[in-house]
Amino acid sequence: MKRMIITVAVVALSASSALAGNIAVSVAPAGQFTTVMVETMQKRAAELNQPIQVEYIERDANKQQSQIQNFIADKVDALIVVPVETSASPPITKMAADAGIPLIYVNAGPSDLDQLGPKAAFVGSDEIQAGVLETEEICRILKERGKTKDAGILIMEGILAQEAAVKRTKAIHDVIAKPECNFMKVIDEQPANWDPVKAQDLMTNWITAGYKPVAVIANNDEMAVGAINSMKAAGWDREDVVVGGIDANDEALHYMKNGDLDVTVFQDAVGQGAGAVDTAVKLAKGEKVKSPVWIPFELVTPANVDKYINRK
């Protein structure tokens, strides 16, 4: 994969808000949410007259560690990292700590969240909350439609090495274990790696296998859209299956307005991106920050979808 480097160049620094050197960002491309989050980082840095360097990395934990070693060798003032694998964060945390460079994880929580130390922090959203909001609303809709007996559901998971997929899926199981939602029964659950094409293929395989779910619960919107496209291609009546996703991206909101998507959960890419930059600047200036910095999720349904359209 060709590495893309985006740098926000500035001419003058504000002594009151900016640092003497760069903030370096390591992130893997991952759809609209990541794009908005990175653009917000750049915008916030520009507002602060703060140099920021964004490097995209393949979804390879070893390559990300090498990339961060290069950042450290360049003596950047702070690091912002979206870990490509949750379990791969401890070596990154140690490298940054040994170099005395502030480290901010954003969006994807590190596995060593409770051991980050005073010069590191996490800015993100509680992934359990996202899965709970999504699944509880699907449970409510199914009860409203009278589908409360052995209601079969299919679960589309993200990349299993990432915290978001693990916690969102755990939340689904936690909700359907509750007495008020235990009529929901898992037919199957498989990863589609956040990808709409893989999700469409997976849904097609499930349809071919003869599965008849009353709901499809996806870990993100892209997979929910892929599932919807597969059902449409198979000629299924969309009223027969409740579909939920997470992130409230533009395409998903369009599908919801058209009556195809029933539930999504707004994840604040702008809040996470700006929060990461603000936290990086504070830590690099020697200020104390509270960690984790939580950015709340918000339930989105056809009743309130207009509030979220064109909101970033």
XYZ file of C-alpha atoms in Angstrom:
312
model
C 0.000 0.000 0.000
C 1.365 3.369 -0.952
C 1.839 5.492 2.125
C 0.067 8.830 2.026
C 1.369 11.723 4.094
C -0.750 14.756 4.778
C 0.822 17.700 6.551
C -0.844 20.831 7.774
C 1.793 23.510 7.298
C 1.742 26.693 9.315
C 3.785 29.852 9.072
C 3.519 31.265 12.556
C 3.123 29.613 15.931
C 1.044 30.875 18.796
C 3.166 30.678 21.921
C 0.085 30.394 24.085
C -1.438 27.375 22.333
C 1.003 25.732 19.930
C 4.033 23.536 20.457
C 7.516 23.968 19.059
C 7.271 20.853 16.900
C 4.919 18.444 15.199
C 2.106 16.304 16.448
C 2.344 13.023 14.531
C -0.725 10.919 13.766
C -0.752 7.206 12.893
C -4.008 5.851 11.472
C -5.273 3.216 9.051
C -7.811 4.286 6.396
C -11.241 3.001 7.485
C -14.123 4.715 5.758
C -15.988 7.948 6.247
C -15.733 8.100 10.033
C -11.943 7.996 9.971
C -11.843 10.559 7.157
C -13.957 13.019 9.145
C -11.964 12.407 12.325
C -8.629 13.056 10.579
C -9.956 16.138 8.778
C -11.110 17.462 12.142
C -7.663 16.893 13.645
C -6.167 18.917 10.827
C -8.755 21.664 11.173
C -8.303 21.895 14.928
C -4.518 21.977 14.551
C -4.832 24.798 12.018
C -7.007 26.747 14.461
C -4.223 26.419 17.021
C -1.465 27.213 14.491
C -0.136 23.786 15.372
C 1.878 21.675 12.893
C 0.421 18.197 12.482
C 1.585 15.301 10.347
C -0.790 12.475 9.449
C 0.557 9.195 8.114
C -1.735 6.414 6.970
C -0.603 2.882 7.727
C -1.690 -0.559 6.590
C -3.625 -2.686 9.066
C -0.426 -4.288 10.302
C 0.587 -3.910 13.948
C 4.291 -4.422 13.246
C 4.312 -1.772 10.517
C 2.523 0.640 12.814
C 5.130 0.107 15.514
C 7.894 0.784 12.970
C 6.106 3.923 11.868
C 5.889 5.146 15.466
C 9.576 4.386 16.002
C 10.276 6.698 13.056
C 8.105 9.414 14.602
C 10.038 9.077 17.847
C 13.358 9.264 15.995
C 12.112 12.494 14.419
C 11.559 13.840 17.962
C 7.926 14.790 17.495
C 6.301 16.611 20.396
C 3.303 14.293 20.685
C 1.821 11.169 19.156
C -1.812 10.504 18.254
C -2.457 6.849 17.444
C -5.451 4.848 16.267
C -4.125 1.351 17.048
C -4.730 -1.095 14.214
C -4.944 -3.880 16.801
C -6.136 -3.296 20.349
C -3.791 -5.921 21.813
C -0.769 -4.332 20.100
C -0.867 -1.132 22.135
C 1.491 -2.016 25.065
C 4.694 -1.869 22.950
C 3.585 1.492 21.539
C 2.856 2.812 25.014
C 6.295 1.690 26.215
C 8.124 3.226 23.242
C 6.465 6.584 23.800
C 7.014 6.499 27.563
C 10.698 5.572 27.185
C 11.134 8.503 24.797
C 9.208 10.877 27.071
C 6.769 11.717 24.273
C 3.081 12.237 25.116
C 0.834 9.615 23.562
C -2.872 9.932 22.806
C -4.852 6.938 21.640
C -8.042 7.921 19.848
C -11.163 6.052 18.726
C -9.811 2.515 19.241
C -9.067 1.923 22.907
C -5.713 0.399 23.903
C -5.604 -2.902 25.795
C -3.428 -1.244 28.456
C -5.893 1.585 29.074
C -5.509 1.343 32.856
C -1.695 1.437 32.695
C -1.074 4.368 30.355
C 0.668 6.621 32.872
C 0.589 10.418 33.282
C 1.876 11.274 29.787
C -0.661 9.206 27.866
C -4.422 9.290 27.420
C -7.336 7.845 25.498
C -9.965 9.924 23.693
C -12.920 7.964 22.417
C -16.366 6.584 23.006
C -17.577 3.674 25.133
C -18.076 0.912 22.579
C -20.251 -1.068 24.982
C -22.671 1.874 25.037
C -22.910 1.819 21.226
C -23.825 -1.857 21.104
C -26.322 -1.479 23.938
C -28.099 1.478 22.302
C -28.287 -0.328 18.961
C -29.513 -3.658 20.338
C -31.985 -2.264 22.855
C -33.650 -0.251 20.095
C -33.825 -3.305 17.831
C -35.347 -5.260 20.730
C -37.948 -2.503 21.175
C -38.836 -2.476 17.473
C -39.229 -6.252 17.359
C -41.582 -6.168 20.346
C -43.519 -3.337 18.730
C -43.933 -5.486 15.613
C -44.986 -8.519 17.651
C -41.899 -10.579 16.764
C -41.243 -11.888 20.255
C -41.025 -15.648 19.830
C -37.688 -17.215 18.913
C -36.701 -14.129 16.941
C -33.644 -15.132 14.942
C -30.880 -12.557 14.563
C -27.657 -12.394 12.575
C -24.633 -10.475 13.848
C -22.040 -8.894 11.551
C -18.780 -8.239 13.357
C -15.938 -5.872 12.566
C -12.265 -6.818 12.712
C -12.010 -9.174 15.672
C -8.619 -7.849 16.748
C -10.128 -4.434 17.423
C -11.788 -3.239 20.597
C -14.817 -1.761 18.844
C -15.829 -5.089 17.288
C -15.258 -7.066 20.482
C -17.154 -4.690 22.763
C -20.016 -3.915 20.395
C -20.609 -7.633 19.899
C -20.369 -8.294 23.631
C -23.004 -5.613 24.189
C -25.353 -7.351 21.762
C -25.062 -10.578 23.748
C -25.469 -8.721 27.039
C -28.711 -7.111 25.883
C -30.268 -10.292 24.472
C -29.448 -12.064 27.738
C -31.782 -9.700 29.603
C -35.301 -11.017 30.344
C -36.953 -8.273 28.288
C -34.956 -9.190 25.155
C -34.160 -12.883 25.571
C -36.657 -13.793 22.847
C -33.863 -12.786 20.439
C -31.828 -15.830 19.394
C -28.499 -15.702 17.524
C -28.618 -17.746 14.327
C -25.021 -16.952 13.356
C -22.354 -14.289 13.805
C -19.364 -13.722 11.564
C -16.895 -10.920 10.809
C -17.205 -8.806 7.673
C -14.282 -6.588 8.761
C -16.200 -3.272 8.640
C -16.463 -3.657 4.837
C -19.733 -3.220 2.879
C -18.705 -5.556 0.052
C -17.681 -8.319 2.454
C -20.903 -7.749 4.379
C -22.971 -8.057 1.222
C -21.193 -11.308 0.360
C -21.716 -12.621 3.897
C -25.428 -11.764 3.844
C -25.768 -13.433 0.447
C -24.159 -16.585 1.856
C -26.581 -16.541 4.785
C -29.548 -16.120 2.439
C -28.276 -18.986 0.275
C -27.963 -21.120 3.419
C -31.663 -20.571 4.071
C -31.403 -18.298 7.115
C -34.525 -16.246 7.831
C -33.603 -13.593 10.422
C -35.954 -11.001 11.841
C -32.993 -8.706 12.499
C -29.432 -8.097 11.326
C -27.252 -6.323 13.871
C -24.031 -4.939 12.396
C -21.041 -3.501 14.254
C -20.982 -0.542 11.857
C -23.035 1.191 9.176
C -20.981 0.022 6.212
C -21.765 -3.603 7.033
C -25.435 -2.783 7.664
C -25.615 -1.180 4.203
C -23.972 -4.252 2.660
C -26.564 -6.489 4.317
C -29.412 -4.294 3.067
C -28.075 -4.349 -0.496
C -27.911 -8.157 -0.392
C -31.470 -8.454 0.872
C -32.687 -6.089 -1.831
C -30.897 -8.115 -4.502
C -32.588 -11.258 -3.172
C -35.980 -9.583 -3.381
C -36.618 -9.636 0.359
C -39.256 -7.310 1.767
C -37.312 -4.826 3.889
C -40.224 -4.602 6.325
C -39.543 -8.204 7.329
C -36.044 -7.595 8.722
C -34.900 -4.937 11.189
C -31.367 -3.717 10.406
C -29.066 -1.764 12.698
C -25.602 -0.241 12.383
C -23.302 2.153 14.224
C -21.612 5.479 13.298
C -24.469 7.392 11.604
C -22.416 8.078 8.483
C -23.909 9.955 5.525
C -24.757 6.870 3.482
C -26.439 5.180 6.429
C -28.540 8.253 7.142
C -29.597 8.314 3.487
C -30.655 4.658 3.766
C -32.591 5.492 6.918
C -34.402 8.388 5.235
C -35.388 5.970 2.454
C -36.792 3.493 4.970
C -34.082 0.841 4.573
C -32.086 1.240 7.812
C -33.930 1.094 11.125
C -31.278 1.980 13.699
C -27.848 3.561 13.877
C -25.777 5.185 16.606
C -24.024 8.502 16.130
C -20.317 8.365 16.915
C -18.844 11.846 17.142
C -15.875 11.864 14.755
C -15.495 15.628 15.196
C -15.485 15.371 18.980
C -12.898 12.601 18.929
C -10.632 14.311 16.407
C -10.665 17.718 18.107
C -10.394 16.113 21.545
C -7.303 14.169 20.520
C -5.490 17.297 19.305
C -6.462 19.333 22.377
C -5.292 16.533 24.671
C -2.012 16.158 22.769
C -1.251 19.865 23.110
C -2.041 19.867 26.828
C 0.126 16.835 27.580
C 3.018 18.163 25.491
C 2.891 21.426 27.446
C 3.129 19.504 30.708
C -0.496 19.941 31.706
C -2.450 17.178 33.415
C -5.431 15.621 31.658
C -8.151 13.266 32.799
C -8.176 9.956 30.945
C -10.215 8.429 29.408
C -11.865 11.392 27.692
C -15.302 10.012 26.823
C -17.280 11.308 23.822
C -20.878 10.012 24.177
C -22.724 7.946 21.578
C -26.254 9.001 20.520
C -29.110 6.817 19.268
C -30.388 7.684 15.774
C -33.773 6.504 14.493
C -36.136 7.590 11.720
C -37.796 9.859 14.307
C -34.696 12.025 14.803
C -32.590 11.319 11.706
C -32.982 14.842 10.300
C -30.992 16.158 13.276
C -27.957 14.172 12.156
C -28.022 14.648 8.395
C -25.052 16.792 7.311
C -23.814 16.804 10.914
C -20.158 15.842 11.212
